[in-house]
Amino acid sequence: MDRSEETVRCRDVSGRLREIRLSYGSDFVSPGSVLSQQLVKANEQLYVRKFVSKSDGGRHPRLYRLLDNEVRAGTRLAQVFADRYPAELARLVAYNMDTDEPFVLLRAYLGDPAAAAVKRFDDAERRQFQIGVLRALHLTGVAGVVHGAVSLDAVRWSEGQVQLVDFESAERAGEPRADASTAPVRSPEQIAGEGVADVRDDLWAAGGLIRALYSAAPQDRSRDPERLRVLLGDVFDNPLEHRPHAADLLQKLHAPVSSPPVTNPDDALREGRSLFDRISADRRRTPGRPSTISAAPRPKSALLMLAVLAVVVCVITGLVVLL
């Protein structure tokens, strides 16, 4: 890339427009990512920029979907955890999907990919790593996000701290399962592509990751150490509806199960949606049919609609500098 600095427009995790001055750095490689990446600076802070170039997008349109998954997961996590965002999860800061080269900006990741470090782990570090991975999945579960590609490639390690990154295969819990083709380990339901995404899908992949720490044979659990069978038996031996959650495995490890205070992003929209539904229902009424809604006179309803729209427009068009 020949440019070294550029002012770009993007949206923060709340959807507000911002202007950011970026200084472009070196290419960046994260083994769990398919997308192009580079390091950038803004306001003296280091970020990871993931993007789809026009040429790459033309050859591989699927890349746009992977970037969109990163945005959807990142905005959900940021809105749920707000200013108490957990260090165990990669943090989306801004994005722009309406440009020839769509991109996302994430805070610089912790440490290094875990694959090399785990080979040197002692028993205490293995336990710490297991707890870190399960805690990360507990947090994504709280937010209703399914990572979709949990593996050593998507986990970072920094002096005892785990961070889960690369949400390119992510889905929202309750959505129809998509083809998570980038995931090296998938649950039977993911492989079949049946039903809806469930936060416990990630536990299947995490179980495989934890077994790999002990060099367990991928297809043969009969020789697993007893502690692994106790910890993971319910993950692999049960249908989805009877599988444990990450919090259950943390309890088996006698590790704390906690999460920061969360907010439900849907709550902020509920009143506006309710108002919209009332107005829409009022307008759809058949003449002569009594309404089941005690609506205000139509002029007031119209004014309320205009007021809601005005607030939305003000929010999404405000242009400020990223702090």
PDB file of C-alpha atoms in Angstrom:
ATOM      1  CA  MET A   1       0.000   0.000   0.000  1.00  0.00           C
ATOM      2  CA  ASP A   2       1.612   3.253  -1.110  1.00  0.00           C
ATOM      3  CA  ARG A   3      -0.204   5.641   1.240  1.00  0.00           C
ATOM      4  CA  SER A   4       1.296   6.260   4.679  1.00  0.00           C
ATOM      5  CA  GLU A   5      -1.409   8.468   6.218  1.00  0.00           C
ATOM      6  CA  GLU A   6      -5.060   9.057   5.493  1.00  0.00           C
ATOM      7  CA  THR A   7      -8.145  10.552   7.091  1.00  0.00           C
ATOM      8  CA  VAL A   8     -10.987   8.062   6.891  1.00  0.00           C
ATOM      9  CA  ARG A   9     -14.648   8.089   7.753  1.00  0.00           C
ATOM     10  CA  CYS A  10     -16.028   5.191   9.725  1.00  0.00           C
ATOM     11  CA  ARG A  11     -18.603   4.274  12.336  1.00  0.00           C
ATOM     12  CA  ASP A  12     -17.976   3.489  15.963  1.00  0.00           C
ATOM     13  CA  VAL A  13     -19.606   0.507  17.664  1.00  0.00           C
ATOM     14  CA  SER A  14     -22.724   2.584  18.323  1.00  0.00           C
ATOM     15  CA  GLY A  15     -23.111   3.367  14.628  1.00  0.00           C
ATOM     16  CA  ARG A  16     -22.065   7.025  14.867  1.00  0.00           C
ATOM     17  CA  LEU A  17     -19.984   8.517  12.066  1.00  0.00           C
ATOM     18  CA  ARG A  18     -16.441   9.546  12.935  1.00  0.00           C
ATOM     19  CA  GLU A  19     -13.321  10.849  11.239  1.00  0.00           C
ATOM     20  CA  ILE A  20      -9.978   9.240  12.071  1.00  0.00           C
ATOM     21  CA  ARG A  21      -6.473  10.066  10.957  1.00  0.00           C
ATOM     22  CA  LEU A  22      -4.701   6.761  10.300  1.00  0.00           C
ATOM     23  CA  SER A  23      -0.974   6.160   9.993  1.00  0.00           C
ATOM     24  CA  TYR A  24      -0.431   2.915   8.113  1.00  0.00           C
ATOM     25  CA  GLY A  25       2.193   0.485   9.354  1.00  0.00           C
ATOM     26  CA  SER A  26       3.370  -2.988   8.499  1.00  0.00           C
ATOM     27  CA  ASP A  27       1.331  -5.973   7.422  1.00  0.00           C
ATOM     28  CA  PHE A  28       0.013  -8.075  10.280  1.00  0.00           C
ATOM     29  CA  VAL A  29      -0.630 -11.805  10.384  1.00  0.00           C
ATOM     30  CA  SER A  30      -3.055 -13.562  12.697  1.00  0.00           C
ATOM     31  CA  PRO A  31      -3.218 -17.304  11.945  1.00  0.00           C
ATOM     32  CA  GLY A  32      -6.944 -17.448  12.703  1.00  0.00           C
ATOM     33  CA  SER A  33      -7.812 -14.822  10.091  1.00  0.00           C
ATOM     34  CA  VAL A  34      -8.459 -15.172   6.371  1.00  0.00           C
ATOM     35  CA  LEU A  35      -8.670 -11.414   5.801  1.00  0.00           C
ATOM     36  CA  SER A  36      -5.847  -9.037   4.905  1.00  0.00           C
ATOM     37  CA  GLN A  37      -4.505  -7.209   7.957  1.00  0.00           C
ATOM     38  CA  GLN A  38      -2.088  -4.456   8.862  1.00  0.00           C
ATOM     39  CA  LEU A  39      -1.100  -2.416  11.895  1.00  0.00           C
ATOM     40  CA  VAL A  40      -2.211   1.217  11.982  1.00  0.00           C
ATOM     41  CA  LYS A  41      -1.966   4.080  14.455  1.00  0.00           C
ATOM     42  CA  ALA A  42      -4.594   6.635  15.418  1.00  0.00           C
ATOM     43  CA  ASN A  43      -4.084   9.183  18.189  1.00  0.00           C
ATOM     44  CA  GLU A  44      -0.920   7.350  19.258  1.00  0.00           C
ATOM     45  CA  GLN A  45      -2.855   4.120  19.770  1.00  0.00           C
ATOM     46  CA  LEU A  46      -2.068   0.915  17.868  1.00  0.00           C
ATOM     47  CA  TYR A  47      -4.847  -0.931  16.050  1.00  0.00           C
ATOM     48  CA  VAL A  48      -5.294  -3.938  13.792  1.00  0.00           C
ATOM     49  CA  ARG A  49      -6.944  -3.035  10.507  1.00  0.00           C
ATOM     50  CA  LYS A  50      -8.718  -5.867   8.705  1.00  0.00           C
ATOM     51  CA  PHE A  51      -9.871  -5.115   5.201  1.00  0.00           C
ATOM     52  CA  VAL A  52     -10.981  -6.463   1.836  1.00  0.00           C
ATOM     53  CA  SER A  53      -9.235  -4.876  -1.128  1.00  0.00           C
ATOM     54  CA  LYS A  54     -11.249  -4.271  -4.271  1.00  0.00           C
ATOM     55  CA  SER A  55      -9.223  -6.869  -6.167  1.00  0.00           C
ATOM     56  CA  ASP A  56      -9.523  -9.509  -3.422  1.00  0.00           C
ATOM     57  CA  GLY A  57     -13.236  -8.872  -3.092  1.00  0.00           C
ATOM     58  CA  GLY A  58     -13.704  -9.297  -6.824  1.00  0.00           C
ATOM     59  CA  ARG A  59     -11.952 -12.658  -6.783  1.00  0.00           C
ATOM     60  CA  HIS A  60     -13.376 -13.888  -3.481  1.00  0.00           C
ATOM     61  CA  PRO A  61     -16.746 -12.255  -2.633  1.00  0.00           C
ATOM     62  CA  ARG A  62     -16.972 -14.473   0.461  1.00  0.00           C
ATOM     63  CA  LEU A  63     -14.410 -12.208   2.153  1.00  0.00           C
ATOM     64  CA  TYR A  64     -17.056  -9.501   2.524  1.00  0.00           C
ATOM     65  CA  ARG A  65     -19.193 -11.874   4.570  1.00  0.00           C
ATOM     66  CA  LEU A  66     -16.257 -12.674   6.858  1.00  0.00           C
ATOM     67  CA  LEU A  67     -15.660  -8.974   7.453  1.00  0.00           C
ATOM     68  CA  ASP A  68     -19.359  -8.439   8.085  1.00  0.00           C
ATOM     69  CA  ASN A  69     -19.300 -11.240  10.672  1.00  0.00           C
ATOM     70  CA  GLU A  70     -16.462  -9.437  12.452  1.00  0.00           C
ATOM     71  CA  VAL A  71     -18.515  -6.242  12.536  1.00  0.00           C
ATOM     72  CA  ARG A  72     -21.706  -7.891  13.773  1.00  0.00           C
ATOM     73  CA  ALA A  73     -19.926  -9.782  16.542  1.00  0.00           C
ATOM     74  CA  GLY A  74     -17.734  -6.843  17.529  1.00  0.00           C
ATOM     75  CA  THR A  75     -20.561  -4.337  17.756  1.00  0.00           C
ATOM     76  CA  ARG A  76     -22.674  -6.748  19.786  1.00  0.00           C
ATOM     77  CA  LEU A  77     -19.853  -7.422  22.259  1.00  0.00           C
ATOM     78  CA  ALA A  78     -19.013  -3.728  22.564  1.00  0.00           C
ATOM     79  CA  GLN A  79     -22.619  -2.734  23.180  1.00  0.00           C
ATOM     80  CA  VAL A  80     -23.173  -5.487  25.751  1.00  0.00           C
ATOM     81  CA  PHE A  81     -20.008  -4.849  27.782  1.00  0.00           C
ATOM     82  CA  ALA A  82     -19.658  -1.105  27.076  1.00  0.00           C
ATOM     83  CA  ASP A  83     -16.971   0.558  29.214  1.00  0.00           C
ATOM     84  CA  ARG A  84     -16.285  -2.666  31.147  1.00  0.00           C
ATOM     85  CA  TYR A  85     -15.147  -4.569  28.110  1.00  0.00           C
ATOM     86  CA  PRO A  86     -13.263  -7.764  29.069  1.00  0.00           C
ATOM     87  CA  ALA A  87      -9.620  -8.197  28.040  1.00  0.00           C
ATOM     88  CA  GLU A  88     -10.355 -11.814  27.087  1.00  0.00           C
ATOM     89  CA  LEU A  89     -12.035 -10.708  23.836  1.00  0.00           C
ATOM     90  CA  ALA A  90     -10.742  -8.811  20.802  1.00  0.00           C
ATOM     91  CA  ARG A  91     -12.269  -5.326  20.802  1.00  0.00           C
ATOM     92  CA  LEU A  92     -13.784  -3.685  17.735  1.00  0.00           C
ATOM     93  CA  VAL A  93     -13.406   0.106  17.681  1.00  0.00           C
ATOM     94  CA  ALA A  94     -14.670   1.250  14.284  1.00  0.00           C
ATOM     95  CA  TYR A  95     -15.638   0.057  10.811  1.00  0.00           C
ATOM     96  CA  ASN A  96     -16.665   1.195   7.349  1.00  0.00           C
ATOM     97  CA  MET A  97     -18.510  -1.259   5.129  1.00  0.00           C
ATOM     98  CA  ASP A  98     -19.649   1.378   2.598  1.00  0.00           C
ATOM     99  CA  THR A  99     -16.402   1.940   0.728  1.00  0.00           C
ATOM    100  CA  ASP A 100     -14.459   0.307  -2.090  1.00  0.00           C
ATOM    101  CA  GLU A 101     -12.099  -1.155   0.523  1.00  0.00           C
ATOM    102  CA  PRO A 102     -14.260  -1.964   3.577  1.00  0.00           C
ATOM    103  CA  PHE A 103     -12.389  -2.325   6.846  1.00  0.00           C
ATOM    104  CA  VAL A 104     -12.601  -2.755  10.585  1.00  0.00           C
ATOM    105  CA  LEU A 105     -10.338  -1.380  13.307  1.00  0.00           C
ATOM    106  CA  LEU A 106      -9.645  -3.437  16.418  1.00  0.00           C
ATOM    107  CA  ARG A 107      -7.514  -2.622  19.414  1.00  0.00           C
ATOM    108  CA  ALA A 108      -4.078  -4.206  19.094  1.00  0.00           C
ATOM    109  CA  TYR A 109      -4.217  -7.811  20.280  1.00  0.00           C
ATOM    110  CA  LEU A 110      -2.572  -9.118  23.419  1.00  0.00           C
ATOM    111  CA  GLY A 111       0.610 -11.162  23.248  1.00  0.00           C
ATOM    112  CA  ASP A 112       1.222 -13.725  20.522  1.00  0.00           C
ATOM    113  CA  PRO A 113      -0.660 -16.636  18.947  1.00  0.00           C
ATOM    114  CA  ALA A 114      -0.943 -19.385  21.548  1.00  0.00           C
ATOM    115  CA  ALA A 115       0.136 -22.303  19.341  1.00  0.00           C
ATOM    116  CA  ALA A 116       3.856 -21.893  20.047  1.00  0.00           C
ATOM    117  CA  ALA A 117       3.469 -21.093  23.736  1.00  0.00           C
ATOM    118  CA  VAL A 118       1.315 -24.102  24.646  1.00  0.00           C
ATOM    119  CA  LYS A 119       4.137 -26.481  23.720  1.00  0.00           C
ATOM    120  CA  ARG A 120       6.119 -25.120  26.672  1.00  0.00           C
ATOM    121  CA  PHE A 121       3.298 -25.045  29.230  1.00  0.00           C
ATOM    122  CA  ASP A 122       3.678 -26.701  32.596  1.00  0.00           C
ATOM    123  CA  ASP A 123       0.618 -28.072  34.421  1.00  0.00           C
ATOM    124  CA  ALA A 124      -0.149 -24.748  36.101  1.00  0.00           C
ATOM    125  CA  GLU A 125      -0.053 -22.899  32.788  1.00  0.00           C
ATOM    126  CA  ARG A 126      -2.253 -25.518  31.112  1.00  0.00           C
ATOM    127  CA  ARG A 127      -4.843 -25.014  33.809  1.00  0.00           C
ATOM    128  CA  GLN A 128      -4.571 -21.232  33.481  1.00  0.00           C
ATOM    129  CA  PHE A 129      -4.979 -21.505  29.718  1.00  0.00           C
ATOM    130  CA  GLN A 130      -8.047 -23.754  29.995  1.00  0.00           C
ATOM    131  CA  ILE A 131      -9.679 -21.363  32.419  1.00  0.00           C
ATOM    132  CA  GLY A 132      -8.862 -18.408  30.167  1.00  0.00           C
ATOM    133  CA  VAL A 133     -10.404 -20.028  27.088  1.00  0.00           C
ATOM    134  CA  LEU A 134     -13.524 -21.078  28.983  1.00  0.00           C
ATOM    135  CA  ARG A 135     -13.873 -17.646  30.527  1.00  0.00           C
ATOM    136  CA  ALA A 136     -13.671 -16.050  27.063  1.00  0.00           C
ATOM    137  CA  LEU A 137     -16.449 -18.372  25.881  1.00  0.00           C
ATOM    138  CA  HIS A 138     -18.494 -17.660  28.980  1.00  0.00           C
ATOM    139  CA  LEU A 139     -18.322 -13.972  28.064  1.00  0.00           C
ATOM    140  CA  THR A 140     -19.242 -14.491  24.407  1.00  0.00           C
ATOM    141  CA  GLY A 141     -22.106 -16.667  25.617  1.00  0.00           C
ATOM    142  CA  VAL A 142     -23.355 -13.895  27.903  1.00  0.00           C
ATOM    143  CA  ALA A 143     -23.458 -11.631  24.841  1.00  0.00           C
ATOM    144  CA  GLY A 144     -25.174 -14.261  22.698  1.00  0.00           C
ATOM    145  CA  VAL A 145     -22.259 -14.491  20.259  1.00  0.00           C
ATOM    146  CA  VAL A 146     -20.991 -17.766  18.785  1.00  0.00           C
ATOM    147  CA  HIS A 147     -17.345 -17.418  17.717  1.00  0.00           C
ATOM    148  CA  GLY A 148     -17.602 -20.323  15.297  1.00  0.00           C
ATOM    149  CA  ALA A 149     -13.883 -21.050  14.840  1.00  0.00           C
ATOM    150  CA  VAL A 150     -12.320 -21.602  18.265  1.00  0.00           C
ATOM    151  CA  SER A 151      -8.811 -23.017  17.871  1.00  0.00           C
ATOM    152  CA  LEU A 152      -5.241 -22.301  18.914  1.00  0.00           C
ATOM    153  CA  ASP A 153      -5.016 -20.056  15.843  1.00  0.00           C
ATOM    154  CA  ALA A 154      -7.733 -17.785  17.252  1.00  0.00           C
ATOM    155  CA  VAL A 155      -6.336 -17.593  20.789  1.00  0.00           C
ATOM    156  CA  ARG A 156      -3.590 -15.254  22.007  1.00  0.00           C
ATOM    157  CA  TRP A 157      -1.436 -15.710  25.112  1.00  0.00           C
ATOM    158  CA  SER A 158       0.314 -12.989  27.094  1.00  0.00           C
ATOM    159  CA  GLU A 159       1.890 -13.756  30.472  1.00  0.00           C
ATOM    160  CA  GLY A 160      -1.017 -15.802  31.739  1.00  0.00           C
ATOM    161  CA  GLN A 161      -3.738 -13.841  29.933  1.00  0.00           C
ATOM    162  CA  VAL A 162      -5.865 -15.407  27.183  1.00  0.00           C
ATOM    163  CA  GLN A 163      -7.531 -13.400  24.433  1.00  0.00           C
ATOM    164  CA  LEU A 164      -9.963 -14.763  21.831  1.00  0.00           C
ATOM    165  CA  VAL A 165      -9.655 -13.007  18.451  1.00  0.00           C
ATOM    166  CA  ASP A 166     -10.754 -13.330  14.811  1.00  0.00           C
ATOM    167  CA  PHE A 167     -14.555 -13.412  14.840  1.00  0.00           C
ATOM    168  CA  GLU A 168     -14.796 -13.916  11.061  1.00  0.00           C
ATOM    169  CA  SER A 169     -16.961 -17.038  11.418  1.00  0.00           C
ATOM    170  CA  ALA A 170     -19.109 -15.574  14.199  1.00  0.00           C
ATOM    171  CA  GLU A 171     -22.888 -15.854  14.374  1.00  0.00           C
ATOM    172  CA  ARG A 172     -25.546 -14.635  16.752  1.00  0.00           C
ATOM    173  CA  ALA A 173     -27.050 -17.330  18.943  1.00  0.00           C
ATOM    174  CA  GLY A 174     -30.468 -18.271  17.606  1.00  0.00           C
ATOM    175  CA  GLU A 175     -29.667 -17.555  13.970  1.00  0.00           C
ATOM    176  CA  PRO A 176     -29.735 -20.387  11.416  1.00  0.00           C
ATOM    177  CA  ARG A 177     -26.341 -22.061  11.370  1.00  0.00           C
ATOM    178  CA  ALA A 178     -24.159 -20.885   8.509  1.00  0.00           C
ATOM    179  CA  ASP A 179     -21.351 -22.705   6.759  1.00  0.00           C
ATOM    180  CA  ALA A 180     -18.442 -22.152   9.181  1.00  0.00           C
ATOM    181  CA  SER A 181     -15.898 -23.348   6.650  1.00  0.00           C
ATOM    182  CA  THR A 182     -12.980 -21.613   8.384  1.00  0.00           C
ATOM    183  CA  ALA A 183     -13.525 -23.589  11.595  1.00  0.00           C
ATOM    184  CA  PRO A 184     -11.072 -26.494  12.005  1.00  0.00           C
ATOM    185  CA  VAL A 185     -13.226 -28.227  14.650  1.00  0.00           C
ATOM    186  CA  ARG A 186     -17.011 -28.170  14.458  1.00  0.00           C
ATOM    187  CA  SER A 187     -19.824 -29.746  16.402  1.00  0.00           C
ATOM    188  CA  PRO A 188     -21.976 -32.369  14.663  1.00  0.00           C
ATOM    189  CA  GLU A 189     -24.745 -29.786  14.325  1.00  0.00           C
ATOM    190  CA  GLN A 190     -22.390 -27.308  12.661  1.00  0.00           C
ATOM    191  CA  ILE A 191     -21.136 -29.947  10.246  1.00  0.00           C
ATOM    192  CA  ALA A 192     -24.709 -30.874   9.351  1.00  0.00           C
ATOM    193  CA  GLY A 193     -25.668 -27.207   9.034  1.00  0.00           C
ATOM    194  CA  GLU A 194     -28.890 -27.868  10.912  1.00  0.00           C
ATOM    195  CA  GLY A 195     -30.839 -25.878  13.474  1.00  0.00           C
ATOM    196  CA  VAL A 196     -29.763 -22.563  14.930  1.00  0.00           C
ATOM    197  CA  ALA A 197     -26.421 -21.389  16.254  1.00  0.00           C
ATOM    198  CA  ASP A 198     -25.907 -22.118  19.950  1.00  0.00           C
ATOM    199  CA  VAL A 199     -23.205 -20.779  22.273  1.00  0.00           C
ATOM    200  CA  ARG A 200     -22.427 -24.398  23.159  1.00  0.00           C
ATOM    201  CA  ASP A 201     -21.204 -24.946  19.596  1.00  0.00           C
ATOM    202  CA  ASP A 202     -17.991 -23.256  20.707  1.00  0.00           C
ATOM    203  CA  LEU A 203     -17.625 -25.647  23.656  1.00  0.00           C
ATOM    204  CA  TRP A 204     -17.189 -28.554  21.251  1.00  0.00           C
ATOM    205  CA  ALA A 205     -14.271 -26.784  19.563  1.00  0.00           C
ATOM    206  CA  ALA A 206     -12.848 -25.683  22.914  1.00  0.00           C
ATOM    207  CA  GLY A 207     -12.963 -29.276  24.110  1.00  0.00           C
ATOM    208  CA  GLY A 208     -10.814 -30.282  21.156  1.00  0.00           C
ATOM    209  CA  LEU A 209      -8.429 -27.431  21.904  1.00  0.00           C
ATOM    210  CA  ILE A 210      -8.108 -28.451  25.566  1.00  0.00           C
ATOM    211  CA  ARG A 211      -7.493 -32.078  24.613  1.00  0.00           C
ATOM    212  CA  ALA A 212      -4.705 -30.941  22.272  1.00  0.00           C
ATOM    213  CA  LEU A 213      -2.896 -29.434  25.271  1.00  0.00           C
ATOM    214  CA  TYR A 214      -2.385 -32.972  26.513  1.00  0.00           C
ATOM    215  CA  SER A 215      -1.496 -34.397  23.074  1.00  0.00           C
ATOM    216  CA  ALA A 216      -4.683 -36.434  23.137  1.00  0.00           C
ATOM    217  CA  ALA A 217      -5.460 -38.423  19.989  1.00  0.00           C
ATOM    218  CA  PRO A 218      -8.029 -36.388  18.011  1.00  0.00           C
ATOM    219  CA  GLN A 219     -10.387 -39.299  17.288  1.00  0.00           C
ATOM    220  CA  ASP A 220      -9.763 -41.509  20.344  1.00  0.00           C
ATOM    221  CA  ARG A 221     -10.844 -40.279  23.761  1.00  0.00           C
ATOM    222  CA  SER A 222     -10.498 -43.676  25.434  1.00  0.00           C
ATOM    223  CA  ARG A 223      -6.928 -42.906  26.473  1.00  0.00           C
ATOM    224  CA  ASP A 224      -7.597 -39.394  27.730  1.00  0.00           C
ATOM    225  CA  PRO A 225      -6.434 -38.675  31.293  1.00  0.00           C
ATOM    226  CA  GLU A 226      -9.188 -39.038  33.868  1.00  0.00           C
ATOM    227  CA  ARG A 227      -9.289 -35.290  34.504  1.00  0.00           C
ATOM    228  CA  LEU A 228     -10.045 -34.684  30.819  1.00  0.00           C
ATOM    229  CA  ARG A 229     -12.833 -37.255  30.748  1.00  0.00           C
ATOM    230  CA  VAL A 230     -14.413 -35.728  33.839  1.00  0.00           C
ATOM    231  CA  LEU A 231     -14.152 -32.214  32.416  1.00  0.00           C
ATOM    232  CA  LEU A 232     -15.211 -32.874  28.825  1.00  0.00           C
ATOM    233  CA  GLY A 233     -17.322 -36.034  28.883  1.00  0.00           C
ATOM    234  CA  ASP A 234     -20.616 -34.145  28.992  1.00  0.00           C
ATOM    235  CA  VAL A 235     -19.507 -31.989  26.054  1.00  0.00           C
ATOM    236  CA  PHE A 236     -18.810 -34.860  23.671  1.00  0.00           C
ATOM    237  CA  ASP A 237     -21.220 -37.531  24.922  1.00  0.00           C
ATOM    238  CA  ASN A 238     -24.490 -35.577  24.965  1.00  0.00           C
ATOM    239  CA  PRO A 239     -26.822 -34.098  22.361  1.00  0.00           C
ATOM    240  CA  LEU A 240     -26.730 -30.319  22.196  1.00  0.00           C
ATOM    241  CA  GLU A 241     -29.642 -29.709  24.556  1.00  0.00           C
ATOM    242  CA  HIS A 242     -27.857 -31.607  27.335  1.00  0.00           C
ATOM    243  CA  ARG A 243     -24.368 -30.228  26.825  1.00  0.00           C
ATOM    244  CA  PRO A 244     -22.876 -27.961  29.475  1.00  0.00           C
ATOM    245  CA  HIS A 245     -22.132 -24.269  29.108  1.00  0.00           C
ATOM    246  CA  ALA A 246     -18.717 -22.703  29.663  1.00  0.00           C
ATOM    247  CA  ALA A 247     -19.766 -21.697  33.180  1.00  0.00           C
ATOM    248  CA  ASP A 248     -20.397 -25.362  34.038  1.00  0.00           C
ATOM    249  CA  LEU A 249     -16.873 -26.327  32.978  1.00  0.00           C
ATOM    250  CA  LEU A 250     -15.397 -23.435  34.940  1.00  0.00           C
ATOM    251  CA  GLN A 251     -17.192 -24.729  38.012  1.00  0.00           C
ATOM    252  CA  LYS A 252     -15.723 -28.198  37.427  1.00  0.00           C
ATOM    253  CA  LEU A 253     -12.288 -26.564  37.426  1.00  0.00           C
ATOM    254  CA  HIS A 254     -13.192 -24.714  40.653  1.00  0.00           C
ATOM    255  CA  ALA A 255     -12.562 -21.449  38.826  1.00  0.00           C
ATOM    256  CA  PRO A 256     -14.504 -18.211  39.373  1.00  0.00           C
ATOM    257  CA  VAL A 257     -17.561 -17.743  37.167  1.00  0.00           C
ATOM    258  CA  SER A 258     -18.240 -14.069  36.739  1.00  0.00           C
ATOM    259  CA  SER A 259     -18.752 -11.428  34.101  1.00  0.00           C
ATOM    260  CA  PRO A 260     -18.760  -7.631  34.172  1.00  0.00           C
ATOM    261  CA  PRO A 261     -22.075  -5.785  34.365  1.00  0.00           C
ATOM    262  CA  VAL A 262     -23.771  -5.916  30.982  1.00  0.00           C
ATOM    263  CA  THR A 263     -26.356  -3.915  29.106  1.00  0.00           C
ATOM    264  CA  ASN A 264     -28.872  -5.268  26.636  1.00  0.00           C
ATOM    265  CA  PRO A 265     -28.576  -3.241  23.413  1.00  0.00           C
ATOM    266  CA  ASP A 266     -32.126  -4.245  22.532  1.00  0.00           C
ATOM    267  CA  ASP A 267     -33.466  -2.360  25.562  1.00  0.00           C
ATOM    268  CA  ALA A 268     -32.491   0.991  24.056  1.00  0.00           C
ATOM    269  CA  LEU A 269     -34.504   0.185  20.944  1.00  0.00           C
ATOM    270  CA  ARG A 270     -37.514  -1.373  22.631  1.00  0.00           C
ATOM    271  CA  GLU A 271     -39.447   1.858  23.281  1.00  0.00           C
ATOM    272  CA  GLY A 272     -38.867   3.136  19.745  1.00  0.00           C
ATOM    273  CA  ARG A 273     -39.868  -0.208  18.255  1.00  0.00           C
ATOM    274  CA  SER A 274     -43.004  -0.257  20.380  1.00  0.00           C
ATOM    275  CA  LEU A 275     -43.916   3.237  19.206  1.00  0.00           C
ATOM    276  CA  PHE A 276     -43.265   2.273  15.587  1.00  0.00           C
ATOM    277  CA  ASP A 277     -45.405  -0.854  15.954  1.00  0.00           C
ATOM    278  CA  ARG A 278     -48.293   1.150  17.437  1.00  0.00           C
ATOM    279  CA  ILE A 279     -48.164   3.705  14.645  1.00  0.00           C
ATOM    280  CA  SER A 280     -47.889   1.013  11.968  1.00  0.00           C
ATOM    281  CA  ALA A 281     -50.800  -0.935  13.429  1.00  0.00           C
ATOM    282  CA  ASP A 282     -52.895   2.226  13.535  1.00  0.00           C
ATOM    283  CA  ARG A 283     -52.209   2.911   9.874  1.00  0.00           C
ATOM    284  CA  ARG A 284     -52.999  -0.661   8.829  1.00  0.00           C
ATOM    285  CA  ARG A 285     -56.435  -0.720  10.418  1.00  0.00           C
ATOM    286  CA  THR A 286     -59.323  -1.578   8.151  1.00  0.00           C
ATOM    287  CA  PRO A 287     -61.917   1.263   8.006  1.00  0.00           C
ATOM    288  CA  GLY A 288     -64.763   0.561  10.389  1.00  0.00           C
ATOM    289  CA  ARG A 289     -62.773  -2.015  12.355  1.00  0.00           C
ATOM    290  CA  PRO A 290     -62.188  -0.919  15.955  1.00  0.00           C
ATOM    291  CA  SER A 291     -58.546  -0.667  16.966  1.00  0.00           C
ATOM    292  CA  THR A 292     -57.255  -2.656  19.928  1.00  0.00           C
ATOM    293  CA  ILE A 293     -54.692   0.093  20.517  1.00  0.00           C
ATOM    294  CA  SER A 294     -55.555   3.338  22.237  1.00  0.00           C
ATOM    295  CA  ALA A 295     -53.536   5.480  19.886  1.00  0.00           C
ATOM    296  CA  ALA A 296     -53.172   9.233  19.995  1.00  0.00           C
ATOM    297  CA  PRO A 297     -54.786  11.215  17.166  1.00  0.00           C
ATOM    298  CA  ARG A 298     -52.982  10.745  13.856  1.00  0.00           C
ATOM    299  CA  PRO A 299     -51.327  14.196  13.805  1.00  0.00           C
ATOM    300  CA  LYS A 300     -49.671  13.459  17.149  1.00  0.00           C
ATOM    301  CA  SER A 301     -48.590  10.024  15.917  1.00  0.00           C
ATOM    302  CA  ALA A 302     -47.026  11.626  12.890  1.00  0.00           C
ATOM    303  CA  LEU A 303     -45.211  14.129  15.086  1.00  0.00           C
ATOM    304  CA  LEU A 304     -43.912  11.334  17.281  1.00  0.00           C
ATOM    305  CA  MET A 305     -42.659   9.477  14.229  1.00  0.00           C
ATOM    306  CA  LEU A 306     -40.894  12.599  12.990  1.00  0.00           C
ATOM    307  CA  ALA A 307     -39.351  13.148  16.411  1.00  0.00           C
ATOM    308  CA  VAL A 308     -38.006   9.598  16.508  1.00  0.00           C
ATOM    309  CA  LEU A 309     -36.572   9.940  13.020  1.00  0.00           C
ATOM    310  CA  ALA A 310     -34.997  13.284  13.884  1.00  0.00           C
ATOM    311  CA  VAL A 311     -33.202  11.807  16.877  1.00  0.00           C
ATOM    312  CA  VAL A 312     -31.930   8.879  14.811  1.00  0.00           C
ATOM    313  CA  VAL A 313     -30.667  11.189  12.074  1.00  0.00           C
ATOM    314  CA  CYS A 314     -28.853  13.372  14.601  1.00  0.00           C
ATOM    315  CA  VAL A 315     -27.161  10.365  16.144  1.00  0.00           C
ATOM    316  CA  ILE A 316     -25.937   8.744  12.949  1.00  0.00           C
ATOM    317  CA  THR A 317     -24.790  11.939  11.255  1.00  0.00           C
ATOM    318  CA  GLY A 318     -22.787  13.394  14.121  1.00  0.00           C
ATOM    319  CA  LEU A 319     -19.172  13.626  12.976  1.00  0.00           C
ATOM    320  CA  VAL A 320     -16.575  13.562  15.763  1.00  0.00           C
ATOM    321  CA  VAL A 321     -12.961  12.534  16.180  1.00  0.00           C
ATOM    322  CA  LEU A 322     -12.169   9.106  17.654  1.00  0.00           C
ATOM    323  CA  LEU A 323     -10.811   9.449  21.155  1.00  0.00           C
TER     324      LEU A 323
END
